[in-house]
Short mmCIF file of C-alpha atoms and ligand atoms in Angstrom, two decimals:
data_model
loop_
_atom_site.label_atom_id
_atom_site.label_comp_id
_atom_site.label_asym_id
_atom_site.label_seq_id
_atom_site.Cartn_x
_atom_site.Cartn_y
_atom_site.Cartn_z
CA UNK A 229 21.60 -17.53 -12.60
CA UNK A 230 20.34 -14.98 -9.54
CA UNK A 231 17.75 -16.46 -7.40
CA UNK A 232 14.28 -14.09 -7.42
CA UNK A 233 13.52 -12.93 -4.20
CA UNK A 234 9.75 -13.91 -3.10
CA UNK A 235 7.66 -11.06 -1.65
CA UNK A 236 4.37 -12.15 -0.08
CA UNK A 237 1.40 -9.82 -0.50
CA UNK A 238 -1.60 -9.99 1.56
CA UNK A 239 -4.51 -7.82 -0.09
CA UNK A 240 -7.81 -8.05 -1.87
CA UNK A 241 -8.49 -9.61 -5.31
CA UNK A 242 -10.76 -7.09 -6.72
CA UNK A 243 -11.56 -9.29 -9.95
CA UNK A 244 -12.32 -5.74 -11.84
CA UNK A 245 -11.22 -2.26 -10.55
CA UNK A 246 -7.11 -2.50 -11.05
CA UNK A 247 -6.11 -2.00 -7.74
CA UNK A 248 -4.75 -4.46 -4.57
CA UNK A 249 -3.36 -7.73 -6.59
CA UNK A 250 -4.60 -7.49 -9.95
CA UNK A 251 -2.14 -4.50 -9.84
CA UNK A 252 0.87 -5.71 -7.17
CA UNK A 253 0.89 -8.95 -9.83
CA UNK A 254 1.92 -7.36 -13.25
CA UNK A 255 4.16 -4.78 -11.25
CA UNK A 256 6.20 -6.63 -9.04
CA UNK A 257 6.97 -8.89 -11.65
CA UNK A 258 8.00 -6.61 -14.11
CA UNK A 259 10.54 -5.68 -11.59
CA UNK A 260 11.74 -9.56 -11.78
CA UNK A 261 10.95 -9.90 -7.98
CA UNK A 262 8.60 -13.10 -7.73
CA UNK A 263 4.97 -12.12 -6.32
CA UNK A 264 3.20 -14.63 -3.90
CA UNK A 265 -0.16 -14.16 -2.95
CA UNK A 266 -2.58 -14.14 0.18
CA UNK A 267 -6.04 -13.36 -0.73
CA UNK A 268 -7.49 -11.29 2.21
CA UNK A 269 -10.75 -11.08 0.40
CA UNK A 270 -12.63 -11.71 -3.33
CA UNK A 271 -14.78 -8.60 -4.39
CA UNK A 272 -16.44 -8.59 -7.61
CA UNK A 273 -15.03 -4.51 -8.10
CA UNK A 274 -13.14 -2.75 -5.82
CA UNK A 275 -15.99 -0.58 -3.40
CA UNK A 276 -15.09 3.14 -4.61
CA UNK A 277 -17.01 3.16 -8.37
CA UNK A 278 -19.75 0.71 -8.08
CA UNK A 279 -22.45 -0.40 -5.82
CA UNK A 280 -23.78 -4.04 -4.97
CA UNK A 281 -20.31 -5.60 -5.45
CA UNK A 282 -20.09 -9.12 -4.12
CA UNK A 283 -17.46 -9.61 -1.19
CA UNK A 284 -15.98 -13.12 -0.12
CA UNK A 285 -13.72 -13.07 3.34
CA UNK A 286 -11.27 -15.51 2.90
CA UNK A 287 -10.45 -14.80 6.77
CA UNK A 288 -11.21 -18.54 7.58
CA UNK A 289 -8.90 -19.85 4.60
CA UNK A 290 -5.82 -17.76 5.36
CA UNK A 291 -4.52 -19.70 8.53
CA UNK A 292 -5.17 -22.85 6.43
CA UNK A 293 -2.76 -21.64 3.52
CA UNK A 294 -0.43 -20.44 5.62
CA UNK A 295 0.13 -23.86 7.81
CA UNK A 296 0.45 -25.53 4.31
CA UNK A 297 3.53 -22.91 3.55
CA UNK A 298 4.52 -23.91 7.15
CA UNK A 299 4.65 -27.39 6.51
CA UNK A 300 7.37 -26.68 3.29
CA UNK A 301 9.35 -23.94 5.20
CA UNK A 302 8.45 -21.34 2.66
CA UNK A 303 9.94 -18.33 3.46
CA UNK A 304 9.78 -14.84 2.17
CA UNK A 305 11.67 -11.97 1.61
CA UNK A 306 9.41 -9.13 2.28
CA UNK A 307 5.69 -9.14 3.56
CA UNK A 308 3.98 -6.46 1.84
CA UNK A 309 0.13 -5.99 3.35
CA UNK A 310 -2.56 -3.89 1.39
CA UNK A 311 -6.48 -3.44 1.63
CA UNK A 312 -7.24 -6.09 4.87
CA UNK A 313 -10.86 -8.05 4.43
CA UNK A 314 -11.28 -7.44 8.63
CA UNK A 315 -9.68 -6.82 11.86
CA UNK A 316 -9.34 -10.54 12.72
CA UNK A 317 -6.99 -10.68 9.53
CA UNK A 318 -4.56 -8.32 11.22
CA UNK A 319 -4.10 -10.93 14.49
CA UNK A 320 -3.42 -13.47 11.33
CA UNK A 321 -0.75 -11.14 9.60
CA UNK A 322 0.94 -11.24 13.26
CA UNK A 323 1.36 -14.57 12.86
CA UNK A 324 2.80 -14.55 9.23
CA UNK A 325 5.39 -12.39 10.36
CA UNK A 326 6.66 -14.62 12.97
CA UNK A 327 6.42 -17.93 10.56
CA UNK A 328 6.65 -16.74 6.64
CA UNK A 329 9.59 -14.86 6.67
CA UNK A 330 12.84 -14.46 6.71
CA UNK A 331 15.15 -13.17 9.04
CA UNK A 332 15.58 -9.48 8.40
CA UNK A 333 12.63 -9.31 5.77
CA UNK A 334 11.48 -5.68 5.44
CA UNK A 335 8.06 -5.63 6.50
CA UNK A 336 5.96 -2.83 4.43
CA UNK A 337 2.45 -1.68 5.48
CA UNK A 338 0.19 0.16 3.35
CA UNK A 339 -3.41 0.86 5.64
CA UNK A 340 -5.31 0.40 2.67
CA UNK A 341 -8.55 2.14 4.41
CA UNK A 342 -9.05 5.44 3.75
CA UNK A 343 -8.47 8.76 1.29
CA UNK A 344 -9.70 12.50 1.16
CA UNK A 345 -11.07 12.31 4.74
CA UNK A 346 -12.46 9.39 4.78
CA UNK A 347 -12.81 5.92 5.73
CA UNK A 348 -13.49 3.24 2.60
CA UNK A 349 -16.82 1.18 2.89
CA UNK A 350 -16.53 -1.45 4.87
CA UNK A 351 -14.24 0.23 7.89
CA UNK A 352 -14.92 1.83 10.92
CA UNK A 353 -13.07 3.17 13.87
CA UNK A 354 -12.53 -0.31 15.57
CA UNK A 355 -10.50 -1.62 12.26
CA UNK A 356 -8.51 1.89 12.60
CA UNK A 357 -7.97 1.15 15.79
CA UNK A 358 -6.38 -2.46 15.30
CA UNK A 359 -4.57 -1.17 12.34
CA UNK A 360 -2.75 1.16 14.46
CA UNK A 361 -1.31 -1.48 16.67
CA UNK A 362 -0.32 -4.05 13.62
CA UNK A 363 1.89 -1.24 12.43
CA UNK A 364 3.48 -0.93 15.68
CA UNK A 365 6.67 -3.02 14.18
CA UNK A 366 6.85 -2.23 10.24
CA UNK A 367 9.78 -1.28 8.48
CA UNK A 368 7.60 1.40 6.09
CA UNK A 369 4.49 2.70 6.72
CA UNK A 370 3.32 4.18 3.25
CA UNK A 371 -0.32 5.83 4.16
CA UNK A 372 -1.68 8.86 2.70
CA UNK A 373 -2.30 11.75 4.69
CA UNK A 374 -5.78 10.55 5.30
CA UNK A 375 -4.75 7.28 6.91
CA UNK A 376 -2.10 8.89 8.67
CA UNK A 377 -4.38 11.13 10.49
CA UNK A 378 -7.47 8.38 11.59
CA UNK A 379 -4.21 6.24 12.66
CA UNK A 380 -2.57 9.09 14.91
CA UNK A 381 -6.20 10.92 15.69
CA UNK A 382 -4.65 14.12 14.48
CA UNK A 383 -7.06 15.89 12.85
CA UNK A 384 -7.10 15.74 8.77
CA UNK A 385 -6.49 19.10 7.17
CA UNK A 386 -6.30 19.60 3.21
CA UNK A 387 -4.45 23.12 3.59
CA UNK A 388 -1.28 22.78 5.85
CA UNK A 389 2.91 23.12 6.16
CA UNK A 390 5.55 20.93 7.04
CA UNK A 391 5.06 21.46 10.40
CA UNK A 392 1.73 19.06 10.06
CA UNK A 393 3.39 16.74 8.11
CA UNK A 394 5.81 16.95 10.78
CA UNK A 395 2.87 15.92 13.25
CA UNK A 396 1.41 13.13 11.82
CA UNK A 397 4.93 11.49 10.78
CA UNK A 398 5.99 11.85 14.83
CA UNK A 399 2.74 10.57 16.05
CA UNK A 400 3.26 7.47 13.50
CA UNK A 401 6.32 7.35 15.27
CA UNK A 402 4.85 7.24 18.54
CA UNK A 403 2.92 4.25 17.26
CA UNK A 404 6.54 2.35 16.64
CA UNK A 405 6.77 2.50 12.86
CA UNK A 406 10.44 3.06 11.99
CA UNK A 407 9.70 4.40 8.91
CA UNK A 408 7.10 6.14 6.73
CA UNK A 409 6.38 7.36 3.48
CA UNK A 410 3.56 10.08 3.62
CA UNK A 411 1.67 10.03 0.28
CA UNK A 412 -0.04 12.78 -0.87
CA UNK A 413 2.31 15.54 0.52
CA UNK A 414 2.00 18.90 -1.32
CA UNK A 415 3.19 21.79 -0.22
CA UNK A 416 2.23 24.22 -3.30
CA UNK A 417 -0.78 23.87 -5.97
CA UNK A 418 1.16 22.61 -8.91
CA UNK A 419 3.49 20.17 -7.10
CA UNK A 420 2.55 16.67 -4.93
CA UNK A 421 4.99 14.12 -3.70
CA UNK A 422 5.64 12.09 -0.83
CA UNK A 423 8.03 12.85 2.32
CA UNK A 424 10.30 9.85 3.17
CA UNK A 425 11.50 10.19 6.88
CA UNK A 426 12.72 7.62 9.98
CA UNK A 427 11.83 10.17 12.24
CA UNK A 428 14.80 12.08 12.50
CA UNK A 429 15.13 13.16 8.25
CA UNK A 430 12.71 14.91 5.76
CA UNK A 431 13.31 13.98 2.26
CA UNK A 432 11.18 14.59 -0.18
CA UNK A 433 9.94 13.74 -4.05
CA UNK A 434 7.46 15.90 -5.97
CA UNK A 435 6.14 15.75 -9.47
CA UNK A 436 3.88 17.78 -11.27
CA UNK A 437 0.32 17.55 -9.98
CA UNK A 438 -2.13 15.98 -12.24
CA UNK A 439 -5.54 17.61 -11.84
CA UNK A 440 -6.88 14.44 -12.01
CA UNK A 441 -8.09 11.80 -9.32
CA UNK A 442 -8.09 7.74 -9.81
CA UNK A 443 -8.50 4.73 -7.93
CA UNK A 444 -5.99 2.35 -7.06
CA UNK A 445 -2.68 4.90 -7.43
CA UNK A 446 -1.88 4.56 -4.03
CA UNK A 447 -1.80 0.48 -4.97
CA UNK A 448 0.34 1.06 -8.25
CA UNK A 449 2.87 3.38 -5.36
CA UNK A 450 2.92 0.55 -2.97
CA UNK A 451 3.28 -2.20 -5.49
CA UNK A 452 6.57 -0.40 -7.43
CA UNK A 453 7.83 0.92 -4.02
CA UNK A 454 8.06 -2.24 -2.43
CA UNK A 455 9.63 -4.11 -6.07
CA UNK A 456 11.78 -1.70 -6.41
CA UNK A 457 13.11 -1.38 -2.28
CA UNK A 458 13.88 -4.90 -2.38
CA UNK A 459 16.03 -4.96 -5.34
CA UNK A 460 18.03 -2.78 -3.47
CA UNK A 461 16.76 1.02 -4.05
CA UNK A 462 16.92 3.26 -1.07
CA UNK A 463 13.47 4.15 0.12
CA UNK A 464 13.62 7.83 -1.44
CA UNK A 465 14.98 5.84 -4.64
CA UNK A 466 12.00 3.76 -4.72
CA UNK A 467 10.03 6.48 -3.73
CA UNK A 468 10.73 8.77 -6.99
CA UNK A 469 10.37 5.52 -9.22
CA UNK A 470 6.80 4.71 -7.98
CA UNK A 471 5.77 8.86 -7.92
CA UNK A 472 7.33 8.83 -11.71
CA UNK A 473 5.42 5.67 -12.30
CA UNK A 474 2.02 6.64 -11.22
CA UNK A 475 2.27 9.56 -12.66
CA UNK A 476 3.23 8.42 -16.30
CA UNK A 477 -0.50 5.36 -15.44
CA UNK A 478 -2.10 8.56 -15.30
CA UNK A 479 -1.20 10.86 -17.93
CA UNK A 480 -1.79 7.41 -19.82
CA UNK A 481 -5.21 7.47 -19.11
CA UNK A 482 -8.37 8.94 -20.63
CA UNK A 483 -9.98 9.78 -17.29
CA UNK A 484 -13.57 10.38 -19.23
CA UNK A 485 -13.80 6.87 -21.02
CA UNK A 486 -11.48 4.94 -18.00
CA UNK A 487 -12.99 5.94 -14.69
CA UNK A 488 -12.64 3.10 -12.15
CA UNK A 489 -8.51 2.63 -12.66
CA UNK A 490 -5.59 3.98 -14.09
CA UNK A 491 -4.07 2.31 -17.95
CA UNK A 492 -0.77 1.48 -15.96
CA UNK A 493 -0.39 -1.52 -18.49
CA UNK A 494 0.59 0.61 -21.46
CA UNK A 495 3.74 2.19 -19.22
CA UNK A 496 4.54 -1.30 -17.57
CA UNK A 497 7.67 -1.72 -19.96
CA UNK A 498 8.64 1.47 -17.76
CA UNK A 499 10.00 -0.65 -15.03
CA UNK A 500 11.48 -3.90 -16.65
O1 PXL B 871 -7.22 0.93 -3.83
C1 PXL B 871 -7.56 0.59 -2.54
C2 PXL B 871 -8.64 -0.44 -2.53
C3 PXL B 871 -8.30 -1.78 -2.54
N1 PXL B 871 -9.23 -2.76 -2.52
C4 PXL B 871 -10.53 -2.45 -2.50
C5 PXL B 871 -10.95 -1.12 -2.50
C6 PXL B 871 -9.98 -0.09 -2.51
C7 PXL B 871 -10.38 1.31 -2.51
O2 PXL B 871 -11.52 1.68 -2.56
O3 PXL B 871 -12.25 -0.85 -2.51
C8 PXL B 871 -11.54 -3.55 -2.48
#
């Protein structure tokens, strides 16, 4: 019998909204990789489709949970970070890295903060600013082209060619990431994908644009990306399974009765 590998996800619990955990959960263990959980924060709904949502930092309870992992010598085989409660949690995640894992564990950042030009609620330019230098050291980077340009300070264009993706994957670079995934990436009207590059290579995965925009995608991207990288897919592999995968949540979806989320629970069998 094969021993599940453990990754350890640090994001939000947004009890309704289908995003952050409620959606790395279901996904990464459909993939048969066990999921273990540090709450960064407890919102009532995520912040994009409804106002006066309640918000609990658990900043002050992570180092606690983490000593008590100490004390076992739980290690883990991947640390996979989402939506961060606050800048303080990102000197925290520093530390899980050097105690929670094990040797060689990928470490895979998504900078949960921002999309079409702007910040989330809740961030400003200081938490941009620390998030930058916590990614200094990940293995992927997996921002979309918003993120990517409030982390390098290159300005964010909706109309562009490689040459800007080019730009904001070098100044990630710069930063110390060895390797990103740039969400988002289209090149013509009918086509988005994501460009998978260490620095050096350009590869690329497109599918069919959906005219369509939900929450929490980039989440579902992250959550099958990471399952499926440490079962062994190559980045680009995992790449094209998460695109195909978000993709499929959406077309699922009736985007005029379901408007917070995407129905990625009717295409889960999709990755057992
Ligand atoms: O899907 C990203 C995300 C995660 N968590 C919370 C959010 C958002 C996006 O708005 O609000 C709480």
């Amino acid at each position: 019998m094969s021993i599940s590998k453990r990754i350890l996800t640090v994001q939000d619990i947004s009890c309704l909204g289908q995003c952050s955990i409620t959606v790395a959960l279901p996904i990464i263990s459909a993939l048969g990789v066990e999921c273990v959980i540090l709450p960064s924060a407890v919102l009532s709904t995520h912040t994009g489709s409804w106002s006066g949502y309640t918000f609990r930092d658990l900043t002050d309870d992570m180092p606690d949970i983490i000593a008590h992992w100490e004390k076992y010598g739980e290690k883990f085989d991947c640390l996979y970070t989402g939506y961060i409660g606050n800048a303080k949690q990102l000197d925290i995640l520093i530390d899980v890295r050097k105690k929670l894992l094990k040797e060689g564990a990928p470490i895979i950042t998504d900078p949960a903060m921002a999309d079409h030009g702007k910040l989330y609620k809740g961030f400003d330019l200081e938490f941009v600013k620390k998030m930058s230098k916590y990614i200094n050291g990940s293995d992927y980077v997996l921002p979309n082209i918003t993120e990517a340009s409030f982390i390098t300070g290159i300005e964010y264009k909706e109309e562009y060619g490689e040459e800007y993706i080019k730009s904001l994957i070098s100044g990630l670079k710069d930063i110390g990431v060895k390797n990103v995934i740039l969400k988002g990436v289209s090149y013509q009207p009918d086509k988005l994908g994501v460009c998978v590059s260490d620095g050096e290579t350009y590869q690329y995965h497109f599918e069919d644009k959906i005219p369509a925009v939900f929450h929490g995608t980039g989440d579902i991207f992250s959550s099958v990306f990471t399952g499926s990288f440490v079962n062994g897919s190559t980045a680009l592999e995992a790449s094209a399974k998460a695109a195909r995968f978000v993709c499929d949540a959406m077309l699922n979806t009736n985007g005029k009765e379901h408007t917070y989320g995407v129905n990625f629970e009717s295409v889960l069998k999709k990755l057992f």
